[in-house]
Coordinates of C-alpha atoms and ligand atoms in Angstrom, one line a residue:
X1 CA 65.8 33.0 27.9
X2 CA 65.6 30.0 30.0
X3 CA 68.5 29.7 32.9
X4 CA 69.7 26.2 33.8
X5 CA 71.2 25.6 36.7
X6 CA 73.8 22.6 38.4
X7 CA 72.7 19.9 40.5
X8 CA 74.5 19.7 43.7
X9 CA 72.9 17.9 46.8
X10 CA 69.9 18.0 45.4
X11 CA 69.3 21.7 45.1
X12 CA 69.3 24.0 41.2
X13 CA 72.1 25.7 41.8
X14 CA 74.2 28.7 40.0
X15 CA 77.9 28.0 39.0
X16 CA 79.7 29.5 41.7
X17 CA 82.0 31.8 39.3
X18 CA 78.7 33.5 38.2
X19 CA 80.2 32.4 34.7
X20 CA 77.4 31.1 31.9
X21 CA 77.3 30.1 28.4
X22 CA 74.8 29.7 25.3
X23 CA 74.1 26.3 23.9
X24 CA 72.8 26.9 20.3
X25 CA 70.6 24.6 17.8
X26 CA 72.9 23.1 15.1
X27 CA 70.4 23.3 12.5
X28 CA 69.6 26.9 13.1
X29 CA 72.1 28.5 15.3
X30 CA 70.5 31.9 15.4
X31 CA 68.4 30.2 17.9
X32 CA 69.3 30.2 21.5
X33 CA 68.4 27.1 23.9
X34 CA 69.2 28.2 27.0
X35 CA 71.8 30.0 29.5
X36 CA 73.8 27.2 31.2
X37 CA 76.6 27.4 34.1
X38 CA 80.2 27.0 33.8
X39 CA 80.7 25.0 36.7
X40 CA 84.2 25.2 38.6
X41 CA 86.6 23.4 40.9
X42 CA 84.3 25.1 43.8
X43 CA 81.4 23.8 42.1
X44 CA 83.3 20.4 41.8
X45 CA 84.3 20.0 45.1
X46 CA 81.1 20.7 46.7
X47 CA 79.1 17.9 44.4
X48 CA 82.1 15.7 45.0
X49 CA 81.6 16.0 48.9
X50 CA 77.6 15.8 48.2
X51 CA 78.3 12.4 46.8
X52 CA 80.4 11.3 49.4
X53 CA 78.2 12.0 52.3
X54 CA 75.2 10.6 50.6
X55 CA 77.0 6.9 49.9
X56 CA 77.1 5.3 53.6
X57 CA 73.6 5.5 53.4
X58 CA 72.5 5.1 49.2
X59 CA 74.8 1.9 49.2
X60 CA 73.7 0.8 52.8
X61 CA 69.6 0.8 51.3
X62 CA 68.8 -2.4 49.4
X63 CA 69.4 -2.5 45.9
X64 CA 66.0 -3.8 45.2
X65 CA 64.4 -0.7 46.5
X66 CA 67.3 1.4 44.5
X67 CA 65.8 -1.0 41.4
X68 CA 62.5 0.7 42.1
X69 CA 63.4 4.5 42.1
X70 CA 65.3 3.5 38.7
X71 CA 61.9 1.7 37.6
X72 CA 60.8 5.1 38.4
X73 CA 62.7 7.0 36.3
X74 CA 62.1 4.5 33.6
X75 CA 57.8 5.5 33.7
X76 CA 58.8 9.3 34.2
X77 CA 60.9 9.1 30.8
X78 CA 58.2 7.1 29.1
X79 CA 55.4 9.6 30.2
X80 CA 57.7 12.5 28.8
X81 CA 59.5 10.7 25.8
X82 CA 57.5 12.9 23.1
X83 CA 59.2 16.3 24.8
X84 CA 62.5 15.0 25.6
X85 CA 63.4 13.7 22.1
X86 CA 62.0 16.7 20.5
X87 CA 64.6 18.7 23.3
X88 CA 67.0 16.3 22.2
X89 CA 67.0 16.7 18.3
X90 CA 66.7 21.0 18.9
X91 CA 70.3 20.5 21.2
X92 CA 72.0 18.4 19.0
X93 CA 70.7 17.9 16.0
X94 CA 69.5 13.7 15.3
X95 CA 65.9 13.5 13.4
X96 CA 63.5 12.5 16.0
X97 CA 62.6 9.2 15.2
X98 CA 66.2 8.9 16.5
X99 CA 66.0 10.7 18.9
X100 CA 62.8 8.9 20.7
X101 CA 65.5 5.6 19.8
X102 CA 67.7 7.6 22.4
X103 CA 65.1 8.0 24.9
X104 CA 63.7 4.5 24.3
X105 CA 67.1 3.5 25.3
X106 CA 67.6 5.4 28.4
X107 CA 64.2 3.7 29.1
X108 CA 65.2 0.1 28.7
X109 CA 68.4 0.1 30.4
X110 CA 66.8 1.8 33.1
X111 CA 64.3 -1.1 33.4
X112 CA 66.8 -3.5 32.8
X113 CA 69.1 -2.3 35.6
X114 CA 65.9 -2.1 38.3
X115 CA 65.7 -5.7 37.6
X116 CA 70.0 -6.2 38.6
X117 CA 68.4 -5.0 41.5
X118 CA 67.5 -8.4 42.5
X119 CA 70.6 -10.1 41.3
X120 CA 73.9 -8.6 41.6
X121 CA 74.9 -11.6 41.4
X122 CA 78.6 -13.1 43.0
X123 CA 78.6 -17.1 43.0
X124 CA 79.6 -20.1 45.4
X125 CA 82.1 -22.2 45.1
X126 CA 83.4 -25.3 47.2
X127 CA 85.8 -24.9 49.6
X128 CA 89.2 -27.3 49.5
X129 CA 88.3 -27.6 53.7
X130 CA 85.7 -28.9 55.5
X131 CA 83.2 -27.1 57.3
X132 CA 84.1 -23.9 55.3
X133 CA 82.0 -21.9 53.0
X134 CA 83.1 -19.9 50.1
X135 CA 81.4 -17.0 47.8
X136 CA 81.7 -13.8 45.9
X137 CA 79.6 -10.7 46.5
X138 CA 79.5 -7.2 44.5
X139 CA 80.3 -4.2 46.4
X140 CA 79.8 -0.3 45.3
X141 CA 83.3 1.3 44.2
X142 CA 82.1 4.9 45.7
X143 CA 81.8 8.0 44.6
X144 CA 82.3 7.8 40.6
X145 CA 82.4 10.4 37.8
X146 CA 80.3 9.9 34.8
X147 CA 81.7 11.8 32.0
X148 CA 80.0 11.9 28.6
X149 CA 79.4 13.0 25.0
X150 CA 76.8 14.9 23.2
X151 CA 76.0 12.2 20.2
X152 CA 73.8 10.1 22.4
X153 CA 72.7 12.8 25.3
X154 CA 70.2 10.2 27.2
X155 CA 71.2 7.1 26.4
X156 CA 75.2 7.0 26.9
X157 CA 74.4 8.5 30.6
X158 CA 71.8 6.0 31.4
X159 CA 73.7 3.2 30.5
X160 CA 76.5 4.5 32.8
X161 CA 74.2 6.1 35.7
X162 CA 71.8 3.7 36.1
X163 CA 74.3 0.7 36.4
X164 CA 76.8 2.8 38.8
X165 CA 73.0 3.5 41.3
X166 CA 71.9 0.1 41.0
X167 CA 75.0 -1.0 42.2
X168 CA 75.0 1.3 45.2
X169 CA 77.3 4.3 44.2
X170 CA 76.6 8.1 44.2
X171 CA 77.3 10.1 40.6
X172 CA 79.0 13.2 39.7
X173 CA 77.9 13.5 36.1
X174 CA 79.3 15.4 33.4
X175 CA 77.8 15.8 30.1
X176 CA 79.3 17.5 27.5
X177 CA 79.0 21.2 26.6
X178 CA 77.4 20.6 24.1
X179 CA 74.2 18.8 25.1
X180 CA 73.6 20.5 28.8
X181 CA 69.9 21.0 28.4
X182 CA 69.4 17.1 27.6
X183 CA 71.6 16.3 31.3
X184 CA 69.1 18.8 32.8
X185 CA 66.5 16.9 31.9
X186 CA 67.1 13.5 32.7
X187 CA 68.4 15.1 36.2
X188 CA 65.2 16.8 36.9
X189 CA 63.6 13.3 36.2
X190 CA 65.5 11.5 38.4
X191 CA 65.3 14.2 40.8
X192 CA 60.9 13.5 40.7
X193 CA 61.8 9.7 40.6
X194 CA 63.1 10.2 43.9
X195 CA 66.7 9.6 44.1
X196 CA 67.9 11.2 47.3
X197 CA 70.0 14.3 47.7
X198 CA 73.5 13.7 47.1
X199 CA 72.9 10.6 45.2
X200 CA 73.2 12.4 41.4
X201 CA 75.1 15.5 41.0
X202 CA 75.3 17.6 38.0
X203 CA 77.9 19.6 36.9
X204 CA 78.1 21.3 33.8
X205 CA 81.5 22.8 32.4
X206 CA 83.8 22.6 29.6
X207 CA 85.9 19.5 29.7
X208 CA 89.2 21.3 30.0
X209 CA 88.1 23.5 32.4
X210 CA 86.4 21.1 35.2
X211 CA 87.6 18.1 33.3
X212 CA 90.8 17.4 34.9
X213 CA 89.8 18.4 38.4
X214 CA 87.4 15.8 38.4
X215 CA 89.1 13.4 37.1
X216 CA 92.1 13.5 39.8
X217 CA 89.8 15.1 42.6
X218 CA 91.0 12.7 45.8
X219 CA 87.9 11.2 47.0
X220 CA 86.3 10.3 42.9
X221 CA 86.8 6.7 43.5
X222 CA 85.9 5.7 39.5
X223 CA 85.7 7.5 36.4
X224 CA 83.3 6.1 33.6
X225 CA 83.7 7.8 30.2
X226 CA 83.1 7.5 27.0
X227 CA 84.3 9.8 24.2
X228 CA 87.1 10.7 22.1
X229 CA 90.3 8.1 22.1
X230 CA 92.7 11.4 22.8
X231 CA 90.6 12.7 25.8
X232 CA 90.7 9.0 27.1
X233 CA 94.3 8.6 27.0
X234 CA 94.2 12.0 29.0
X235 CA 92.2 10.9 31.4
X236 CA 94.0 7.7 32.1
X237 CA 96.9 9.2 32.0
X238 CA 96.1 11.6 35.0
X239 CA 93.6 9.4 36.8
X240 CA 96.5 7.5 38.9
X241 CA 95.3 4.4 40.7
X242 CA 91.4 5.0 40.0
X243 CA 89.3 2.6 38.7
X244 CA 88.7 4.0 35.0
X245 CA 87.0 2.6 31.9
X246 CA 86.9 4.4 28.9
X247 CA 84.4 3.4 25.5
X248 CA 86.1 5.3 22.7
X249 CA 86.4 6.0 19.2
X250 CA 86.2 3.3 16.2
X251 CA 86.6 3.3 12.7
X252 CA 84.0 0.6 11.8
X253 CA 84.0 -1.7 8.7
X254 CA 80.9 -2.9 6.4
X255 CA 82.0 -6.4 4.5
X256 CA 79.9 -6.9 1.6
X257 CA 80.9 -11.0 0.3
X258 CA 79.3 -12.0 -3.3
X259 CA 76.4 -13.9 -1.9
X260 CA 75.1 -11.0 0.1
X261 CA 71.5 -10.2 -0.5
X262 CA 73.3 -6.5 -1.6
X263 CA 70.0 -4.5 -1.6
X264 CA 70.0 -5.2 2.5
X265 CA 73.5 -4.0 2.2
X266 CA 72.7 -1.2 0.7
X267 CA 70.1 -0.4 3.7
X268 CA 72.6 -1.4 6.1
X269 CA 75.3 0.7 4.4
X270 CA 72.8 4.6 4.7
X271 CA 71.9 3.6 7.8
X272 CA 75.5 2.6 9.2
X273 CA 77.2 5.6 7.9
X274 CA 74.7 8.3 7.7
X275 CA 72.5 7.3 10.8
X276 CA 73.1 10.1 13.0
X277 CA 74.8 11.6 10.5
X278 CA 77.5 9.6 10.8
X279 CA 78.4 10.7 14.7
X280 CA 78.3 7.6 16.2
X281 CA 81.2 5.2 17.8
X282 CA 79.4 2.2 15.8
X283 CA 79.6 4.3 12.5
X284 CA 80.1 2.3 9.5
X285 CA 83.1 4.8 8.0
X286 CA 84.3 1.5 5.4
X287 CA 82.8 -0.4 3.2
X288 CA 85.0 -3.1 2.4
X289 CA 83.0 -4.9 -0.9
X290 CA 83.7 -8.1 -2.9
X291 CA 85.2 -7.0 -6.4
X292 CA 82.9 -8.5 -8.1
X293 CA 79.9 -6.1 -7.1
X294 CA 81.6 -2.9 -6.7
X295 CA 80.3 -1.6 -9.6
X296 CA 76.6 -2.6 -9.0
X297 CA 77.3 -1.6 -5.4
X298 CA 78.0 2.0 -6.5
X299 CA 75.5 2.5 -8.5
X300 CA 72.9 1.5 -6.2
X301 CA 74.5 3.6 -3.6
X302 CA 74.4 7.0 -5.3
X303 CA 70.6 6.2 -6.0
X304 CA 69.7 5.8 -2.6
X305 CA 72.6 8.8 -1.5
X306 CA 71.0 11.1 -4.1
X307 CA 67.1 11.2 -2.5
X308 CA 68.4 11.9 1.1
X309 CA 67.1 15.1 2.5
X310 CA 69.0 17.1 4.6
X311 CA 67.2 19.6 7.2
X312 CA 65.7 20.2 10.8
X313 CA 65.4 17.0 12.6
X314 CA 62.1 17.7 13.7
X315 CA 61.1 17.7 9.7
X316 CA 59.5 14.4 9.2
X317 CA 61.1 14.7 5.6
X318 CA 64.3 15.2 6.8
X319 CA 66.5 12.0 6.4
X320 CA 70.2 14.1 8.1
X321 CA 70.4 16.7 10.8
X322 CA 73.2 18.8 10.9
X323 CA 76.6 17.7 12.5
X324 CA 77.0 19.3 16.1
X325 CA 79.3 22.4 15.4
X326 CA 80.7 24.2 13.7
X327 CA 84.2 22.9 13.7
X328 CA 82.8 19.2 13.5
X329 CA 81.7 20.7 9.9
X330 CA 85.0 21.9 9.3
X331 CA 86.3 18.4 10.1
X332 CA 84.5 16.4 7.9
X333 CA 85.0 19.0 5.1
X334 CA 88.9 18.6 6.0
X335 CA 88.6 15.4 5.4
X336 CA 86.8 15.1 1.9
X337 CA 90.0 17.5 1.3
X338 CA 92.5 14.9 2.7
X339 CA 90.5 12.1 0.8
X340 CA 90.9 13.7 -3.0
X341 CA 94.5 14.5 -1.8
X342 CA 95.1 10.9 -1.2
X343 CA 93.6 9.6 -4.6
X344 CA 90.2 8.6 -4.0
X345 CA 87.4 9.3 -5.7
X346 CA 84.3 11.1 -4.7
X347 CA 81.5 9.3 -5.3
X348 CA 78.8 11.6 -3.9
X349 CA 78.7 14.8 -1.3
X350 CA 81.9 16.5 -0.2
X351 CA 80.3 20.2 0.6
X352 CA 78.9 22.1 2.5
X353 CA 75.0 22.6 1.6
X354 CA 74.0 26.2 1.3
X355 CA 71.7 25.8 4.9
X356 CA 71.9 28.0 7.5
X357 CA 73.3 25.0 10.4
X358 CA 76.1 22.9 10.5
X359 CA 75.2 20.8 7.7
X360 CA 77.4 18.1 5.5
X361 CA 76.6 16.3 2.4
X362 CA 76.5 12.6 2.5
X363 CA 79.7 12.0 1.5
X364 CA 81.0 8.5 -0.1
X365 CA 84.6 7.9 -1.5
X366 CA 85.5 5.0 -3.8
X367 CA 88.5 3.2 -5.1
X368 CA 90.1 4.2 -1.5
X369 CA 93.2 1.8 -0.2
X370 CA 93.6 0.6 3.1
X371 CA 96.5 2.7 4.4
X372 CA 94.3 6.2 3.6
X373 CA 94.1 8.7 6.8
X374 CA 90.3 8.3 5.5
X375 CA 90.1 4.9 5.7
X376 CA 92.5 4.8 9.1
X377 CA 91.0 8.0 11.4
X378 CA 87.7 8.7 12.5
X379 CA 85.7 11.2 11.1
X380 CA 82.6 11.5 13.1
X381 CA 80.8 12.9 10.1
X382 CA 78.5 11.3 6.9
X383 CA 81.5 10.0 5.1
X384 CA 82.4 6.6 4.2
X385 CA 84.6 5.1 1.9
X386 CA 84.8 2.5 -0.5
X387 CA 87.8 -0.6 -1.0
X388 CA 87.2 -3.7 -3.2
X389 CA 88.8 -7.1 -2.3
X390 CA 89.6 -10.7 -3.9
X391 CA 87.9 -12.6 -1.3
X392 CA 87.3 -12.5 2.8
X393 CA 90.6 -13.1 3.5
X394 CA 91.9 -9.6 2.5
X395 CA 88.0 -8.4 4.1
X396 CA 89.2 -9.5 7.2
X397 CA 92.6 -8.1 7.0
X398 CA 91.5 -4.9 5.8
X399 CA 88.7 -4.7 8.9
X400 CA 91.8 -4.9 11.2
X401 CA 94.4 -2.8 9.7
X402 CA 93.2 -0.1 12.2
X403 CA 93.8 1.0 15.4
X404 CA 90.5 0.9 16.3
X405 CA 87.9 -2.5 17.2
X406 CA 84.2 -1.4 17.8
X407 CA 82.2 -3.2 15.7
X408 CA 82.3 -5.1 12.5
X409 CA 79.9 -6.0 10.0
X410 CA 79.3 -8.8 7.5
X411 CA 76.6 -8.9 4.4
X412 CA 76.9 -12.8 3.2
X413 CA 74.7 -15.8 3.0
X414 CA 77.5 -18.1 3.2
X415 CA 77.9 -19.5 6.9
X416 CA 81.3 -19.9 6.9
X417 CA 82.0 -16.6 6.2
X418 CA 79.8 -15.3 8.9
X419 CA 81.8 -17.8 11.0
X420 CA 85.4 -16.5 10.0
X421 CA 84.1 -12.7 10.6
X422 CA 82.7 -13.5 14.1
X423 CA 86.5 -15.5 14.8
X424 CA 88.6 -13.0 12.9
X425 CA 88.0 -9.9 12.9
X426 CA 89.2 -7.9 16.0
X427 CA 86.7 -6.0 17.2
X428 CA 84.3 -5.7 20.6
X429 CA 80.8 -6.1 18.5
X430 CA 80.3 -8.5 15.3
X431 CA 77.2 -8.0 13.2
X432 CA 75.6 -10.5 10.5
X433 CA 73.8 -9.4 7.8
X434 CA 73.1 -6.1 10.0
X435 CA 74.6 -2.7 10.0
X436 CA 77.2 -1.9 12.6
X437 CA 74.1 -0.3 14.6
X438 CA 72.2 -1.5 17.3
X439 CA 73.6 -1.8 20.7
X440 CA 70.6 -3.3 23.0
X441 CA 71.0 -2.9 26.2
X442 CA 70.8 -6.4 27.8
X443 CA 74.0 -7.5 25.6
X444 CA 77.5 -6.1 26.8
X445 CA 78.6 -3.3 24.7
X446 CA 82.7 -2.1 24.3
X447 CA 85.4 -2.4 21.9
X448 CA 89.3 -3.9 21.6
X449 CA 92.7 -2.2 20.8
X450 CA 92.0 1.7 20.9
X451 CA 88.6 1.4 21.3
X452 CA 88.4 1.0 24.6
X453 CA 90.3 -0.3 28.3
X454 CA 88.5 -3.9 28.3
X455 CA 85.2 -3.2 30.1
X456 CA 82.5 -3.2 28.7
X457 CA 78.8 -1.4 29.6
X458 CA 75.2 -2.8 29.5
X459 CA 74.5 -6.7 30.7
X460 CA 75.5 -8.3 33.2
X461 CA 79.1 -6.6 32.4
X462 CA 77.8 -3.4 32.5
X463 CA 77.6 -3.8 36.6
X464 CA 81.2 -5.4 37.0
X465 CA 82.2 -2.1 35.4
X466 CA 80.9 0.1 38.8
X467 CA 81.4 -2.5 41.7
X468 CA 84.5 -4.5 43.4
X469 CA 84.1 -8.3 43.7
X470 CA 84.3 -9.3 47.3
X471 CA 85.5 -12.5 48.3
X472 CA 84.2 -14.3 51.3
X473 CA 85.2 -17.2 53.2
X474 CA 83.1 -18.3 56.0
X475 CA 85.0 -21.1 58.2
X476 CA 82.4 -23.1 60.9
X477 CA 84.8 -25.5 61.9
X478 CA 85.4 -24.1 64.7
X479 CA 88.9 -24.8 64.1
X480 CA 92.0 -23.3 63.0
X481 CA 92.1 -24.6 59.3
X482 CA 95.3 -24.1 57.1
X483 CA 94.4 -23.6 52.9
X484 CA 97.3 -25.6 50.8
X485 CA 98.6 -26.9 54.0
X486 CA 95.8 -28.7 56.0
X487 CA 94.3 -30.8 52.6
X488 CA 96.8 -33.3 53.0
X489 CA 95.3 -34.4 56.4
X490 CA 92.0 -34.6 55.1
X491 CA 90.5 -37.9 55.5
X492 CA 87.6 -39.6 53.2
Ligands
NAD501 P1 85.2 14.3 23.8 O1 86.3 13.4 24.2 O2 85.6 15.6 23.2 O3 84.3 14.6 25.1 C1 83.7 13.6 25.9 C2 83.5 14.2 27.3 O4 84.7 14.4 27.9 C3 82.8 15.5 27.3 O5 81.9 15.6 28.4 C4 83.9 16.5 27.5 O6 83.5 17.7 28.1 C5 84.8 15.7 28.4 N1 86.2 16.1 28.5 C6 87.0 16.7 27.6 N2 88.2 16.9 28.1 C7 88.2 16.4 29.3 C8 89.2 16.3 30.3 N3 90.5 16.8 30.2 N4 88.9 15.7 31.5 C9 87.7 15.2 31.7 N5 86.7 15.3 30.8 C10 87.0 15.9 29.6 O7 84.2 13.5 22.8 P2 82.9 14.0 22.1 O8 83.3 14.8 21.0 O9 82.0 14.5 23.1 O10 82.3 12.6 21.6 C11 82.7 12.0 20.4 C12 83.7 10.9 20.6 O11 83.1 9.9 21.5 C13 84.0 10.1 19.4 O12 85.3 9.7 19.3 C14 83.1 8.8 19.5 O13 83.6 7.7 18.8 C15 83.2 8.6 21.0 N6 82.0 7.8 21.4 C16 82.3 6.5 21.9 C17 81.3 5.7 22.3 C18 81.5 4.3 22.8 O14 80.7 3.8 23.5 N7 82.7 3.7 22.4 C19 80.0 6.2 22.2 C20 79.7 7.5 21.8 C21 80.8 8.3 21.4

């Protein structure tokens, strides 16, 4: 049995409570992956004071030569992306053309944050006095905790890590339990790449157990997370004056209008809600269709529902992997439970396949009303749900009526309907006549309402969310020069 270790100060090292735990594979879970350490507060305090040492020096180098360690990483996760998806889909479970989507996108944002290297851009302005030069610069926050979940294990930490190094900030990372081996191996890469000791730190630990400590540990300067909405009003809610964004849950709709070419819906509809199987933030958990095509809709649905194959991830015949746990399954099947409960009807799915790992039938409910807990709370499972409408008015109202705003999608060919979607409906990420998937990472990426705190990761915004904006003002007049109470003794 394979032991991995922590990452503190750029040494492997054992949880100092000598405690470990098992990470299993979800499709099989007779099958072991690995023994992993249960970090500590010990643990967390010494990778906390790691980080801190190494900053003066790691935010004091220039970012374009940070930009080329991270162009680095980028080559040593290309060279390896065969082994580390396969790693990926064992841990938790996505088929592996998914999974090389995750390490493709650890790659790109990698690459695209090498090239911030050479920007970090502030801007100039004029000054209202003479002789007196004015500009904005970006400046590292500190040390800053990067806490994550297991549904993307590569990508969701690149996005985070590589914009809070490129900005000049040293990482405590924390992955979830559930995917350690994945963290391990990005670590290790970056480790090879080059990044100094001190710089990435690795601590490995249930949530509730290290969680807390390093979220309110003194000298953690910023905390970047993304997972569930409850854990994120935790966090926030101990963090104090911290600099904290959080990417949360959603509870994504699909709008299909009556001049949709519905076939591409239909595409967009499998992949939206059982891509991952269905464990995704972007998931498309709704499907909120035109009354007039409901019926055809169906149909065509429980078709293409009917030939998905469940199994292994690394199976090239397998369309859905299992879900991550075992209480995940029992979620989703508490659900389908809820759902009948409430009235709707089940279209397809709703058990538990007689497979050895956590699997769950694709699952679709139909004649479901707005107001149901399954059309309202997210799932995180192969479920979706079916509403009919009058006309995009009541589309767009239904979209809304949650708490949520990640993403929204609309299926029409008629502009101005795309238009009133991409005005109206209140959410982070508006799609058109594309499922609610596809984040790239060159575009900025977050939600409103619950979904989120405001920031927003990848782009240009991705860097505002791990650095301070400096102001400077730079007077050569060589004078003492009074703003708002000078300009009125300037002369032409
Ligand atoms: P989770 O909230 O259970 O765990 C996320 C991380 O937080 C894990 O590393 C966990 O160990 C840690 N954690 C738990 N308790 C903590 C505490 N008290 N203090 C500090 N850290 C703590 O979420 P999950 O089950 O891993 O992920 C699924 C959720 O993530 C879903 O709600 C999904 O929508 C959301 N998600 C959002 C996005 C996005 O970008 N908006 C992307 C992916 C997933």
């Amino acid at each position: 049995m394979v032991e991995y270790k922590l990452f503190i100060n750029g040494k492997w090292v054992k949880a100092s409570s000598g405690k470990t735990f098992h990470r299993v594979n979800p499709a099989n879970p007779k099958e072991i992956l690995g023994t992993f350490q249960a970090a500590g507060k010990e643990d967390i305090n010494a990778a906390v004071d790691a980080a801190a040492d190494a900053f003066p020096k790691w935010s004091s180098f220039p970012a374009p030569r940070r930009g080329e360690i991270l162009l680095k990483i980028a080559h040593l996760l290309r060279e390896n992306k065969e082994s580390l998806a396969r790693a990926m889909t064992e841990e938790m479970g996505k088929v592996l053309v998914e999974a090389r989507g995750d390490v493709q996108e650890a790659i790109d944002v990698a690459e695209y944050m090498a090239g911030e290297g050479r920007r970090l851009f502030g801007y100039t302005t004029p000054s209202e006095l003479p002789n007196k030069f004015c500009m904005t610069v970006r400046r590292p926050i500190g040390v800053i905790a990067c806490i994550t979940p297991w549904n993307f294990p590569m990508a969701i930490p690149a996005w985070k890590i590589m914009a809070a190094l490129i900005s000049g900030n040293t990482v405590i990372y924390k992955p979830s339990s559930d995917t350690p081996r994945c963290a391990v191996k990005l670590v290790e890469i970056m480790d090879k790449a080059g990044v100094p000791k001190g710089v990435i730190n690795l601590v490995i630990g249930q949530g509730v157990e290290v969680g807390d400590h390093l979220v309110t540990h003194k000298t953690i300067r910023g905390i970047s997370f993304t997972g569930h909405r409850d854990t994120g009003k935790h966090i926030i809610g101990i963090a104090g004056l911290k600099r904290v964004s959080l990417e949360l849950g959603s509870k994504n709709a699909l709008v299909i209008m009556p001049d949709a070419d519905l076939d591409l819906a239909v595409d967009g509809i499998l992949w939206g809600a059982f891509g991952t199987t269905g464990q995704r933030c972007t998931a498309a958990s709704r499907v909120i269709v035109h009354k007039s095509l409901k019926k055809k809709l169906e149909k065509l649905l429980l078709e293409r529902t009917k030939k998905l194959k469940l199994g292994s991830g690394l199976s090239p015949k397998t369309d859905i992997g299992p879900l991550i746990n075992e209480a995940a399954q029992k979620k989703v099947h508490s659900y389908t439970e809820i759902g009948l409960k409430e009235g709707a009807k089940l279209l397809c799915g709703g058990r538990k396949p007689s497979l050895p790992g956590y699997f769950y039938e694709p699952t679709i409910f139909t004649d479901a009303t707005p107001h149901m807990r399954i059309m309202q709370e997210e799932i995180f499972g192969p479920t979706t749900s079916i509403v009919a409408v009058e006309d995009i008015n009541e589309a767009i109202e239904i979209t809304n009526n949650v708490d949520y705003g990640l993403v929204s999608s609309i299926y029409t060919q008629n502009i101005a309907n795309a238009f009133k979607a991409i005005e109206k409906c209140e959410t982070g990420i508006t799609y058109v006549n594309a499922s609610t998937i596809g984040a790239e990472v060159h575009l900025p990426f977050g939600g409103v309402k619950q979904s989120g705190n405001g920031h927003r990761e990848g782009g240009i915004e991705g860097i505002y969310e791990f650095t301070e904006t400096k102001t400077v003002y730079i007077d050569y007049s060589g004078k003492l020069q009074k703003a708002q109470i000078d300009i009125t003794t300037i002369k032409q």
